């Protein structure tokens, strides 16, 4: 969360009010805003603090205490006011809020319900005799806008309930990530500007009339007028029975909690699930669950006293696009990367974000100097979503696309969405060769530095297979190559020719295959020729390769076919695959025996303070395999053990959910002590 800047003077306060009013107006009009959610919240907190200290100076248009910051209006009166929620920003604030509610009731709250705070727009949907007759936005909470014309496009909002009831459903309409991506594809195909953000997309879509294309939205019900005797959990069950979609259909499903401790834990769980959810959430809502508690707590003019939103740090932020860099990857793909004015998202400073490919830049209509929405969640690479078109000053400039490969100057193959140097992997020959000769691959000393550049520049080597065809004369002809260094290098290359298949395969740098996976592939197929002939189905039989990964590997192998053929022709990689432990000479599939035999182990968080401190993740994974276990990077039902250091995060939560055994790095180190190198 962004800290609230203290407002020192009446004019600073007046400025803050004006900025907040303007931002709230834009937000409720079409979801666009020059401020990120965190900045808006911080601004309002500053205003609140100033007003608390100077109650006589409160300006009439101040957003505090008003639904939608006083910005939204409409002309259809609500049957019962549509309230907002008070916010808390930390576990302590949440605990204080819960304690306050219990003080007010004079007794403990009889159970809570914890559910996601869906990042969309609140709507009221009126049913008569079970048929949907009218849909309204929240507006100012007292009256909303009629958006019935959009109802057809809203999945989860049934045209007919399963029973002929008079009822008003309340809930949130949003664009899921898939719906958002699809909406932007359709919009750009129609020459319209893409939506900057799923919420602005939902707002724009609900209000739009007569669009030549259709954009689907999704409804989640979380309340109703007319079923007032039901507690919240029971109400959600009833709404689902009547045919409405609820968050019960999602991983972040509402959960009843008996104590505030349980509430806090569930809040953490939902927060950890956030980045994997197919729709945006901007917090977690905590509600007193029973109708009795809700009625006794009552509501203020803006928000109920029996519910609160624990806000999560925004995943979207607005910042400026300063430039675009074009980087050539190992396979020759030329990828654009946005250079941004640094912006902090969820505690991490973001300076670069992916722009996918040139077509995507065009589709999003980005210009240099644009204010853009940047998205970052969990461990994903931050991405630029869209420009804020109405914030343009006229000084923005088009983004220049490269006309030749920025690395080698050769022509670019633009036939696919992802542009590629026409030399493909050859463009990165030096980097590929340096990787191939590294210690964990072919281990050829003397080729890591400038020698690789020399060989490529002299036209002797284009890929790793060419190393095995080098002659003594060719090497001697190179600058600074004497007899001794030539003989040493040739000897090292001969040793590498007999390297185990897994190392030769690893040296190819196929995407998605590090050392462990290369060993599994080598053990499974047994020869380079068999690997070359493998299709996706065959690859997916290898432990740890899913259908998607298999497709990527097949595409990479097709690309590498000439290199594979040269390696096969030169008898490189015919030695048996290395065992997973140096002591084991038996069949690889069985792997070594040890304290972790039969265990599927995931390691997460920091290893600091344990004997594992200082080991790379790769080295820890090797240790696991030496001790007989299988190392994996993600927690699944197959996982049997999680080694969780500090800041373990979502993997720990998931392991707890699945009831997987969790040990500290120190405990784990003790278990595998005999196998620590
Ligand atoms: S309850 C009287 N539950 O958040 C109860 N609201 O910031 C009021 N929202 O206006 C709402 N998810 O638009 C509730 N699970 C949820 C919600 C939720 C999203 C929205 C809703 C509300 C706003 C307040």
XYZ file of C-alpha atoms and ligand atoms in Angstrom:
701
model
C 0.000 0.000 0.000
C 1.130 3.529 -0.735
C 1.455 5.601 2.436
C -0.905 8.501 2.877
C 1.071 11.727 2.555
C 0.121 14.053 5.409
C -1.699 17.118 4.120
C -0.178 20.150 5.783
C -2.204 23.107 4.567
C -5.793 23.948 3.615
C -4.705 24.342 0.005
C -2.974 20.946 -0.051
C -6.213 19.504 1.356
C -8.307 21.307 -1.295
C -5.988 20.032 -4.050
C -6.242 16.490 -2.736
C -10.048 16.720 -2.677
C -10.097 18.042 -6.261
C -7.765 15.266 -7.475
C -9.802 12.585 -5.715
C -13.111 13.920 -7.057
C -11.726 13.964 -10.591
C -10.272 10.466 -10.289
C -13.491 9.079 -8.790
C -15.514 10.675 -11.601
C -13.336 9.040 -14.276
C -13.338 5.729 -12.441
C -17.097 5.528 -12.145
C -17.726 6.883 -15.639
C -15.739 4.314 -17.581
C -13.238 2.785 -15.182
C -10.380 4.900 -16.528
C -8.330 6.799 -13.994
C -5.046 8.649 -13.916
C -4.476 7.156 -10.446
C -3.870 3.548 -9.521
C -6.124 2.072 -6.811
C -3.397 2.353 -4.184
C -2.809 6.022 -4.921
C -6.542 6.757 -4.736
C -6.859 4.961 -1.400
C -3.804 6.812 -0.059
C -5.224 10.136 -1.225
C -8.542 9.495 0.512
C -6.775 8.425 3.704
C -4.811 11.695 3.661
C -8.064 13.606 3.203
C -9.679 11.681 6.060
C -6.738 12.405 8.349
C -6.871 16.110 7.528
C -10.633 16.239 8.107
C -10.286 14.469 11.453
C -7.793 17.132 12.548
C -9.741 20.047 11.006
C -13.440 19.129 11.210
C -14.503 22.730 10.487
C -12.753 22.799 7.137
C -14.415 19.769 5.499
C -15.278 20.698 1.910
C -18.764 19.807 0.683
C -17.463 17.859 -2.310
C -15.035 15.795 -0.235
C -15.210 12.120 -1.281
C -15.088 10.854 2.314
C -18.195 9.203 3.649
C -19.769 8.964 0.205
C -20.547 5.931 -1.890
C -18.349 5.958 -5.018
C -16.583 9.031 -3.664
C -19.725 10.975 -4.576
C -18.899 10.636 -8.251
C -21.465 8.319 -9.727
C -25.104 9.087 -10.329
C -28.092 7.501 -11.981
C -31.805 8.073 -12.281
C -33.412 4.801 -11.203
C -33.905 4.689 -7.421
C -32.631 1.599 -5.625
C -35.086 -0.393 -3.557
C -32.571 -0.452 -0.708
C -29.386 1.690 -0.836
C -26.406 -0.060 -2.439
C -23.685 0.438 0.080
C -19.944 0.393 -0.221
C -17.455 -1.250 2.156
C -15.041 0.174 4.676
C -11.440 -0.786 4.033
C -8.651 -2.152 6.203
C -5.118 -2.486 4.920
C -3.367 -4.921 7.280
C -3.967 -7.907 9.544
C -3.765 -5.587 12.577
C -6.374 -3.234 11.185
C -8.585 -6.210 10.410
C -8.213 -7.553 13.964
C -9.040 -4.092 15.359
C -12.110 -3.848 13.135
C -13.340 -7.300 14.259
C -12.749 -6.410 17.905
C -14.693 -3.162 17.389
C -17.638 -5.047 15.919
C -17.647 -7.517 18.817
C -17.554 -4.622 21.296
C -20.507 -3.082 19.557
C -22.468 -6.339 19.704
C -21.349 -6.920 23.279
C -20.468 -10.545 22.420
C -18.368 -12.573 20.009
C -19.452 -12.645 16.389
C -21.146 -15.952 15.632
C -18.934 -16.957 12.685
C -17.520 -15.074 9.718
C -17.604 -15.546 5.983
C -14.468 -14.730 3.984
C -14.759 -14.245 0.235
C -12.936 -12.551 -2.635
C -13.473 -8.866 -3.325
C -14.186 -8.998 -7.014
C -12.685 -6.164 -9.022
C -15.593 -5.127 -11.182
C -18.770 -3.086 -10.903
C -21.611 -3.554 -8.464
C -24.994 -4.170 -10.078
C -28.542 -4.848 -8.901
C -30.597 -7.298 -10.963
C -34.346 -7.261 -10.424
C -36.444 -10.374 -11.005
C -40.203 -10.517 -11.159
C -41.815 -13.967 -10.900
C -38.380 -15.388 -11.635
C -37.728 -13.318 -14.795
C -35.013 -10.707 -15.078
C -36.700 -7.349 -15.630
C -34.108 -4.697 -14.869
C -30.391 -4.302 -14.209
C -28.963 -1.193 -12.544
C -25.496 0.096 -11.751
C -24.780 1.235 -8.213
C -24.647 4.918 -9.167
C -24.448 7.008 -6.008
C -25.851 4.149 -3.958
C -29.351 5.627 -3.870
C -30.100 5.594 -7.595
C -28.347 3.870 -10.471
C -28.252 3.761 -14.227
C -30.389 1.321 -16.190
C -28.135 -1.131 -18.016
C -30.742 -3.823 -18.720
C -29.750 -3.751 -22.397
C -26.413 -5.380 -21.471
C -27.823 -8.256 -19.435
C -27.720 -10.758 -22.288
C -23.955 -10.559 -22.465
C -23.444 -11.247 -18.768
C -22.685 -14.892 -18.037
C -23.882 -16.099 -14.645
C -26.761 -13.631 -14.539
C -29.712 -15.845 -15.502
C -32.601 -14.491 -17.556
C -34.812 -16.755 -15.442
C -34.315 -17.990 -11.911
C -35.025 -21.632 -11.185
C -38.038 -20.509 -9.080
C -40.675 -17.831 -9.867
C -39.564 -15.398 -7.174
C -39.653 -11.610 -6.831
C -36.083 -10.879 -5.880
C -33.207 -8.487 -6.387
C -29.761 -9.996 -6.832
C -26.721 -7.936 -6.008
C -23.249 -8.704 -7.113
C -20.297 -7.775 -9.243
C -19.933 -7.792 -13.016
C -16.396 -8.160 -14.361
C -14.341 -9.268 -17.315
C -12.324 -12.387 -16.616
C -8.781 -12.289 -18.000
C -9.881 -14.410 -20.971
C -12.883 -12.176 -21.589
C -10.639 -9.113 -21.352
C -8.115 -10.504 -23.854
C -10.910 -11.545 -26.186
C -12.632 -8.153 -25.855
C -9.440 -6.378 -26.850
C -8.919 -8.632 -29.839
C -12.450 -7.937 -31.041
C -12.178 -4.219 -30.361
C -8.938 -3.743 -32.211
C -10.286 -5.801 -35.113
C -13.086 -3.195 -35.244
C -10.658 -0.285 -35.066
C -11.624 0.602 -31.484
C -9.028 1.379 -28.788
C -8.332 -1.549 -26.496
C -9.532 -1.458 -22.888
C -6.782 -0.396 -20.515
C -7.864 -2.655 -17.690
C -10.507 -5.350 -17.090
C -12.517 -3.067 -14.834
C -12.670 -0.196 -17.312
C -13.578 -2.784 -19.937
C -16.455 -4.025 -17.803
C -17.668 -0.474 -17.103
C -17.498 0.527 -20.759
C -19.173 -2.659 -21.949
C -22.074 -2.490 -19.494
C -22.975 1.022 -20.558
C -22.355 0.722 -24.275
C -25.256 0.500 -26.661
C -25.316 -0.499 -30.325
C -21.810 -1.858 -30.528
C -21.141 -3.798 -33.718
C -19.552 -6.602 -31.706
C -20.331 -8.542 -28.586
C -18.196 -8.680 -25.453
C -19.127 -11.211 -22.781
C -18.899 -10.417 -19.076
C -19.278 -12.486 -15.925
C -21.539 -11.940 -12.913
C -20.855 -13.072 -9.353
C -23.739 -12.731 -6.897
C -22.876 -11.869 -3.289
C -26.140 -10.497 -1.954
C -29.898 -10.249 -2.427
C -32.826 -8.141 -1.331
C -35.723 -10.392 -0.405
C -33.852 -13.218 1.313
C -32.995 -11.195 4.379
C -33.401 -13.926 6.968
C -30.570 -16.001 5.603
C -27.028 -15.764 6.938
C -24.390 -15.019 4.322
C -23.140 -18.577 3.705
C -26.707 -19.850 3.451
C -27.614 -16.940 1.150
C -24.795 -17.755 -1.255
C -25.941 -21.381 -1.379
C -29.509 -20.276 -2.101
C -28.373 -17.875 -4.866
C -26.486 -20.684 -6.568
C -29.599 -22.877 -6.289
C -31.591 -20.156 -8.022
C -29.152 -20.257 -10.935
C -26.861 -17.294 -10.211
C -23.106 -17.638 -10.421
C -21.257 -17.144 -7.129
C -17.621 -17.230 -6.104
C -18.278 -20.769 -4.815
C -17.416 -21.863 -8.370
C -13.857 -20.542 -7.920
C -10.749 -21.559 -5.999
C -11.170 -18.457 -3.856
C -14.627 -19.703 -2.758
C -16.312 -18.093 0.248
C -15.383 -19.859 3.457
C -17.021 -19.818 6.865
C -14.549 -19.183 9.671
C -15.260 -19.600 13.379
C -12.549 -17.307 14.740
C -10.666 -14.176 13.731
C -7.487 -16.312 13.523
C -9.170 -18.526 10.967
C -10.330 -15.412 9.125
C -6.762 -14.090 8.962
C -5.517 -17.409 7.654
C -8.170 -17.574 4.944
C -7.400 -13.972 3.960
C -3.772 -15.019 3.422
C -4.876 -18.042 1.424
C -7.093 -16.015 -0.879
C -4.334 -13.424 -1.275
C -1.910 -16.210 -2.248
C -4.371 -17.555 -4.806
C -4.809 -14.150 -6.366
C -2.352 -14.344 -9.225
C -3.654 -17.753 -10.305
C -7.326 -16.716 -10.375
C -8.860 -16.239 -13.802
C -10.312 -12.845 -12.765
C -9.107 -9.829 -10.820
C -9.663 -9.333 -7.119
C -8.595 -6.243 -5.228
C -9.136 -7.538 -1.743
C -10.872 -10.002 0.508
C -14.275 -9.288 2.048
C -14.964 -10.379 5.609
C -18.594 -10.526 6.703
C -20.315 -11.425 9.948
C -22.078 -14.550 8.758
C -25.387 -14.720 10.610
C -28.445 -12.623 9.815
C -28.799 -11.831 13.526
C -25.280 -10.404 13.800
C -25.762 -8.400 10.609
C -29.071 -6.945 11.725
C -27.755 -6.046 15.175
C -24.624 -4.405 13.768
C -26.620 -2.414 11.220
C -25.220 -0.050 8.588
C -23.894 3.485 8.339
C -24.794 5.782 5.456
C -21.896 4.527 3.341
C -21.110 1.003 4.456
C -22.437 -1.844 6.582
C -20.840 -2.321 10.017
C -20.902 -6.099 9.688
C -18.565 -6.310 6.685
C -15.182 -4.927 5.746
C -12.784 -5.132 2.806
C -9.195 -6.145 3.520
C -7.593 -4.440 0.547
C -4.670 -6.055 -1.232
C -1.931 -4.055 -2.908
C -2.887 -3.198 -6.454
C -1.448 -5.403 -9.182
C -2.060 -2.737 -11.786
C -0.218 0.537 -11.688
C -0.037 3.463 -14.027
C 3.379 4.616 -15.189
C 5.065 6.066 -18.260
C 6.437 4.109 -21.194
C 9.881 5.612 -21.707
C 11.268 3.357 -24.397
C 11.255 -0.021 -26.070
C 14.291 -2.297 -26.212
C 14.606 -5.117 -28.714
C 16.478 -8.117 -27.383
C 17.538 -11.183 -29.316
C 17.012 -14.411 -27.404
C 18.969 -17.645 -27.611
C 16.768 -18.916 -30.428
C 16.974 -15.699 -32.428
C 13.556 -14.399 -31.335
C 13.581 -10.605 -31.270
C 11.466 -9.603 -28.292
C 10.372 -6.067 -27.417
C 10.702 -4.992 -23.808
C 9.165 -1.866 -22.332
C 11.389 0.500 -20.382
C 9.230 2.166 -17.759
C 9.411 5.011 -15.347
C 10.088 2.923 -12.202
C 6.901 2.013 -10.388
C 6.401 -0.072 -7.245
C 3.846 -2.855 -7.530
C 3.248 -4.911 -4.418
C 6.622 -3.938 -2.978
C 8.654 -4.641 -6.130
C 10.094 -1.856 -8.281
C 9.269 -2.470 -11.912
C 11.455 -0.886 -14.588
C 10.916 -3.338 -17.436
C 7.851 -5.162 -18.652
C 7.187 -7.506 -21.512
C 5.492 -6.275 -24.660
C 5.141 -9.779 -26.172
C 5.645 -9.073 -29.887
C 5.371 -6.306 -32.483
C 1.795 -7.221 -33.441
C 0.832 -6.867 -29.814
C 2.308 -3.361 -29.645
C 0.273 -2.415 -32.684
C -2.854 -4.069 -31.299
C -2.547 -2.146 -28.057
C -1.889 1.096 -29.913
C 1.028 2.023 -27.660
C 3.093 5.164 -28.154
C 6.343 6.223 -26.523
C 5.615 8.595 -23.666
C 2.184 7.039 -23.035
C 0.836 6.576 -19.535
C 0.289 2.830 -19.432
C -1.241 0.254 -17.132
C 1.372 -2.205 -15.964
C 0.353 -5.503 -14.439
C 2.376 -7.687 -12.142
C 1.109 -10.596 -10.087
C 2.953 -13.241 -8.141
C 6.039 -14.363 -9.972
C 4.837 -13.589 -13.486
C 6.846 -11.275 -15.706
C 5.299 -7.804 -15.505
C 3.441 -6.830 -18.652
C 2.230 -3.611 -20.206
C -1.501 -3.871 -20.677
C -2.631 -0.715 -22.439
C -2.195 3.009 -22.814
C -4.447 5.545 -21.090
C -5.482 7.153 -24.333
C -7.301 10.096 -22.752
C -4.170 11.074 -20.815
C -2.197 11.812 -24.000
C -0.583 15.212 -24.371
C 0.225 15.059 -28.062
C 3.942 14.682 -27.354
C 3.811 10.871 -27.668
C 5.867 9.302 -30.422
C 5.432 6.130 -32.440
C 7.451 3.095 -31.392
C 10.117 2.303 -33.952
C 10.301 -1.344 -34.995
C 13.727 -2.664 -35.981
C 14.381 -3.114 -39.686
C 17.292 -5.486 -39.209
C 18.311 -7.834 -36.422
C 19.530 -5.553 -33.623
C 22.259 -8.055 -32.745
C 23.790 -9.084 -36.060
C 22.182 -6.760 -38.610
C 20.828 -9.605 -40.747
C 17.266 -9.458 -42.111
C 14.354 -10.225 -39.789
C 11.894 -13.008 -40.476
C 8.528 -11.331 -39.792
C 6.331 -14.136 -41.114
C 5.258 -15.164 -37.593
C 3.838 -13.008 -34.786
C 7.137 -13.346 -32.969
C 9.864 -11.830 -35.074
C 13.076 -13.700 -35.450
C 16.547 -13.066 -36.815
C 16.804 -14.893 -40.133
C 19.937 -16.576 -38.772
C 17.809 -18.110 -36.009
C 19.965 -19.657 -33.328
C 23.021 -18.805 -35.421
C 22.544 -15.176 -34.442
C 23.335 -16.127 -30.904
C 25.996 -18.645 -31.819
C 28.556 -17.306 -29.367
C 26.131 -17.325 -26.442
C 24.865 -20.814 -27.383
C 28.386 -22.181 -27.583
C 29.433 -20.635 -24.304
C 26.406 -22.234 -22.700
C 27.099 -25.609 -24.348
C 30.689 -25.812 -23.136
C 29.803 -24.837 -19.552
C 30.711 -27.029 -16.607
C 27.290 -28.598 -16.288
C 27.057 -29.411 -20.002
C 30.067 -30.423 -22.114
C 32.630 -28.999 -19.708
C 35.142 -27.933 -22.384
C 37.652 -25.668 -20.753
C 39.111 -22.828 -22.802
C 35.983 -22.081 -24.837
C 34.094 -19.895 -22.413
C 35.699 -16.590 -23.223
C 36.882 -14.879 -26.371
C 37.811 -18.177 -28.033
C 34.142 -18.819 -28.826
C 33.937 -15.404 -30.505
C 37.066 -16.179 -32.520
C 35.671 -19.491 -33.742
C 32.350 -17.966 -34.757
C 33.966 -14.921 -36.376
C 36.331 -17.156 -38.345
C 33.280 -19.014 -39.683
C 34.521 -22.298 -38.215
C 31.627 -22.820 -35.841
C 27.948 -21.992 -36.135
C 26.615 -24.344 -33.527
C 27.796 -26.764 -30.879
C 28.011 -29.705 -33.309
C 30.642 -27.865 -35.362
C 33.040 -28.034 -32.420
C 33.442 -31.752 -33.011
C 34.574 -31.215 -36.608
C 37.355 -28.743 -35.774
C 40.783 -29.742 -37.051
C 44.234 -29.086 -35.625
C 45.158 -26.906 -38.607
C 42.051 -24.798 -38.310
C 42.785 -24.107 -34.665
C 46.457 -23.401 -35.187
C 45.560 -20.804 -37.795
C 43.730 -18.762 -35.167
C 45.428 -15.882 -33.427
C 47.058 -16.687 -30.097
C 46.605 -20.444 -30.605
C 49.842 -22.298 -30.018
C 50.516 -26.034 -30.137
C 49.791 -26.602 -26.478
C 46.503 -24.754 -26.317
C 45.405 -26.413 -29.559
C 46.183 -29.888 -28.234
C 44.500 -29.148 -24.928
C 41.398 -27.890 -26.643
C 41.235 -30.847 -29.020
C 41.655 -33.233 -26.094
C 38.860 -31.495 -24.191
C 36.628 -31.744 -27.262
C 37.405 -35.469 -27.598
C 36.465 -35.999 -23.962
C 33.243 -34.087 -24.580
C 32.457 -36.305 -27.569
C 32.123 -39.128 -25.077
C 30.092 -37.098 -22.622
C 26.927 -38.809 -21.419
C 23.837 -38.258 -23.560
C 22.141 -36.119 -20.917
C 24.982 -33.608 -20.909
C 25.101 -33.401 -24.697
C 21.359 -32.917 -24.784
C 21.536 -30.309 -22.049
C 24.219 -28.485 -24.059
C 21.659 -27.821 -26.795
C 19.843 -25.395 -24.515
C 16.393 -26.623 -25.474
C 13.835 -24.417 -23.769
C 12.350 -26.023 -20.659
C 15.108 -28.613 -20.268
C 17.679 -27.928 -17.596
C 19.979 -30.514 -16.128
C 17.399 -32.608 -14.322
C 15.004 -32.704 -17.240
C 17.826 -33.500 -19.663
C 18.736 -36.503 -17.519
C 15.163 -37.709 -17.544
C 14.842 -37.271 -21.300
C 18.168 -39.012 -21.942
C 17.253 -41.884 -19.626
C 13.838 -42.243 -21.247
C 14.932 -42.244 -24.883
C 18.447 -43.660 -24.607
C 19.918 -42.106 -27.763
C 20.061 -38.788 -29.593
C 18.399 -40.409 -32.607
C 15.454 -41.522 -30.470
C 15.129 -38.042 -28.980
C 15.205 -36.545 -32.456
C 12.402 -38.864 -33.557
C 10.214 -38.217 -30.499
C 6.830 -36.598 -30.987
C 4.915 -34.634 -28.356
C 3.072 -37.721 -27.173
C 6.308 -39.616 -26.574
C 7.877 -36.652 -24.780
C 4.869 -36.238 -22.537
C 5.602 -39.721 -21.174
C 8.713 -38.347 -19.505
C 8.158 -37.570 -15.859
C 7.610 -33.868 -15.382
C 6.789 -33.030 -19.001
C 3.201 -32.012 -19.516
C 1.378 -31.752 -22.808
C 2.192 -28.059 -23.230
C 5.859 -28.419 -22.433
C 6.096 -31.413 -24.775
C 4.856 -29.226 -27.643
C 7.472 -26.569 -26.908
C 10.252 -29.163 -26.814
C 9.115 -30.746 -30.089
C 9.158 -27.339 -31.782
C 12.632 -26.664 -30.431
C 13.880 -30.057 -31.565
C 12.506 -29.483 -35.067
C 14.397 -26.230 -35.100
C 17.548 -27.965 -33.956
C 17.239 -30.884 -36.392
C 20.355 -29.957 -38.439
C 22.436 -29.710 -35.253
C 21.065 -33.010 -33.952
C 21.889 -34.676 -37.268
C 25.458 -33.432 -37.141
C 25.851 -34.647 -33.563
C 24.452 -38.069 -34.450
C 26.704 -38.324 -37.518
C 29.706 -37.485 -35.347
C 28.834 -40.024 -32.656
C 28.538 -37.375 -29.999
C 26.556 -38.314 -26.891
C 26.631 -42.058 -27.249
C 27.856 -42.626 -23.701
C 25.204 -43.806 -21.259
C 23.210 -41.276 -19.382
C 24.674 -40.140 -16.097
C 23.078 -41.572 -13.026
C 21.361 -39.088 -10.786
C 23.951 -39.848 -8.100
C 27.628 -40.417 -8.781
C 27.629 -43.689 -6.811
C 24.822 -45.292 -8.760
C 25.766 -47.266 -11.822
C 22.423 -49.073 -12.146
C 19.505 -48.321 -14.392
C 18.597 -44.624 -14.334
C 14.845 -44.974 -14.113
C 15.078 -46.402 -10.641
C 17.389 -43.651 -9.467
C 19.474 -43.842 -6.331
C 18.089 -45.069 -3.049
C 18.233 -42.855 -0.002
C 16.260 -41.145 2.732
C 14.042 -39.481 0.116
C 13.266 -42.575 -1.954
C 9.696 -42.357 -3.203
C 9.341 -38.729 -2.124
C 8.387 -35.863 -4.391
C 9.996 -32.790 -2.875
C 9.438 -29.084 -3.462
C 11.764 -26.458 -1.998
C 10.610 -22.901 -1.469
C 11.578 -19.757 0.415
C 14.966 -18.779 1.759
C 17.447 -21.410 2.994
C 19.256 -18.807 5.119
C 20.446 -20.012 8.491
C 20.507 -23.691 7.480
C 23.322 -25.847 6.090
C 21.630 -25.415 2.703
C 22.316 -21.690 2.703
C 24.440 -20.786 -0.312
C 23.311 -23.717 -2.484
C 21.607 -22.752 -5.721
C 18.116 -24.153 -6.286
C 19.669 -26.423 -8.866
C 22.142 -27.754 -6.325
C 19.384 -28.377 -3.791
C 17.429 -30.245 -6.470
C 20.467 -32.373 -7.214
C 20.849 -33.084 -3.541
C 17.236 -34.266 -3.447
C 17.858 -36.565 -6.381
C 21.074 -37.913 -4.830
C 19.070 -38.718 -1.720
C 16.633 -40.743 -3.841
C 13.855 -38.160 -4.155
C 12.282 -36.368 -7.063
C 12.662 -32.601 -7.123
C 9.808 -30.542 -8.428
C 9.196 -26.830 -8.709
C 5.487 -26.704 -7.997
C 3.276 -28.127 -5.298
C 0.686 -30.605 -6.514
C -1.215 -33.592 -5.179
C 1.851 -35.683 -6.042
C 4.094 -33.650 -3.720
C 4.943 -35.504 -0.520
C 7.285 -33.036 1.173
C 7.695 -29.274 1.173
C 10.912 -27.719 2.424
C 9.790 -24.252 3.395
C 12.231 -21.528 4.332
C 11.336 -18.004 5.297
C 8.978 -16.104 2.994
C 7.677 -19.392 1.597
C 4.444 -17.773 0.336
C 1.887 -19.465 -1.869
C 3.608 -22.847 -2.122
C 3.378 -23.217 1.631
C -0.284 -22.246 1.622
C -1.012 -24.764 -1.092
C 0.927 -27.500 0.717
C -1.023 -26.762 3.894
C -4.263 -26.990 1.987
C -3.271 -30.332 0.523
C -2.082 -31.622 3.899
C 1.481 -32.105 2.642
C 4.264 -32.562 5.207
C 6.242 -29.338 5.663
C 9.747 -29.201 7.122
C 12.222 -26.404 7.762
C 15.478 -26.191 5.760
C 17.390 -27.209 8.910
C 15.281 -30.343 9.449
C 15.623 -31.224 5.807
C 19.393 -30.745 5.871
C 19.566 -33.188 8.790
C 17.593 -35.797 6.809
C 19.904 -35.598 3.808
C 23.106 -34.897 5.773
C 24.860 -37.957 4.317
C 24.250 -36.708 0.799
C 25.398 -33.134 1.300
C 28.539 -32.779 -0.785
S -20.574 -6.656 -0.166
C -23.629 -4.210 1.807
N -19.037 -8.464 -1.244
O -16.743 -3.809 -3.427
C -22.510 -4.978 1.246
N -18.949 -6.275 -2.119
O -15.612 -1.433 -2.197
C -21.774 -4.269 0.205
N -17.404 -6.003 -3.982
O -19.668 -1.911 -3.559
C -21.008 -5.047 -0.716
N -16.727 -8.084 -4.070
O -18.972 -3.374 -5.610
C -19.416 -7.184 -1.269
N -17.742 -10.171 -2.121
C -18.134 -8.904 -2.135
C -17.615 -7.980 -3.064
C -18.046 -6.656 -3.011
C -16.630 -6.891 -4.624
C -17.471 -4.582 -4.341
C -18.847 -4.004 -4.385
C -18.825 -2.955 -3.289
C -17.382 -2.571 -3.315
C -16.942 -1.836 -2.077
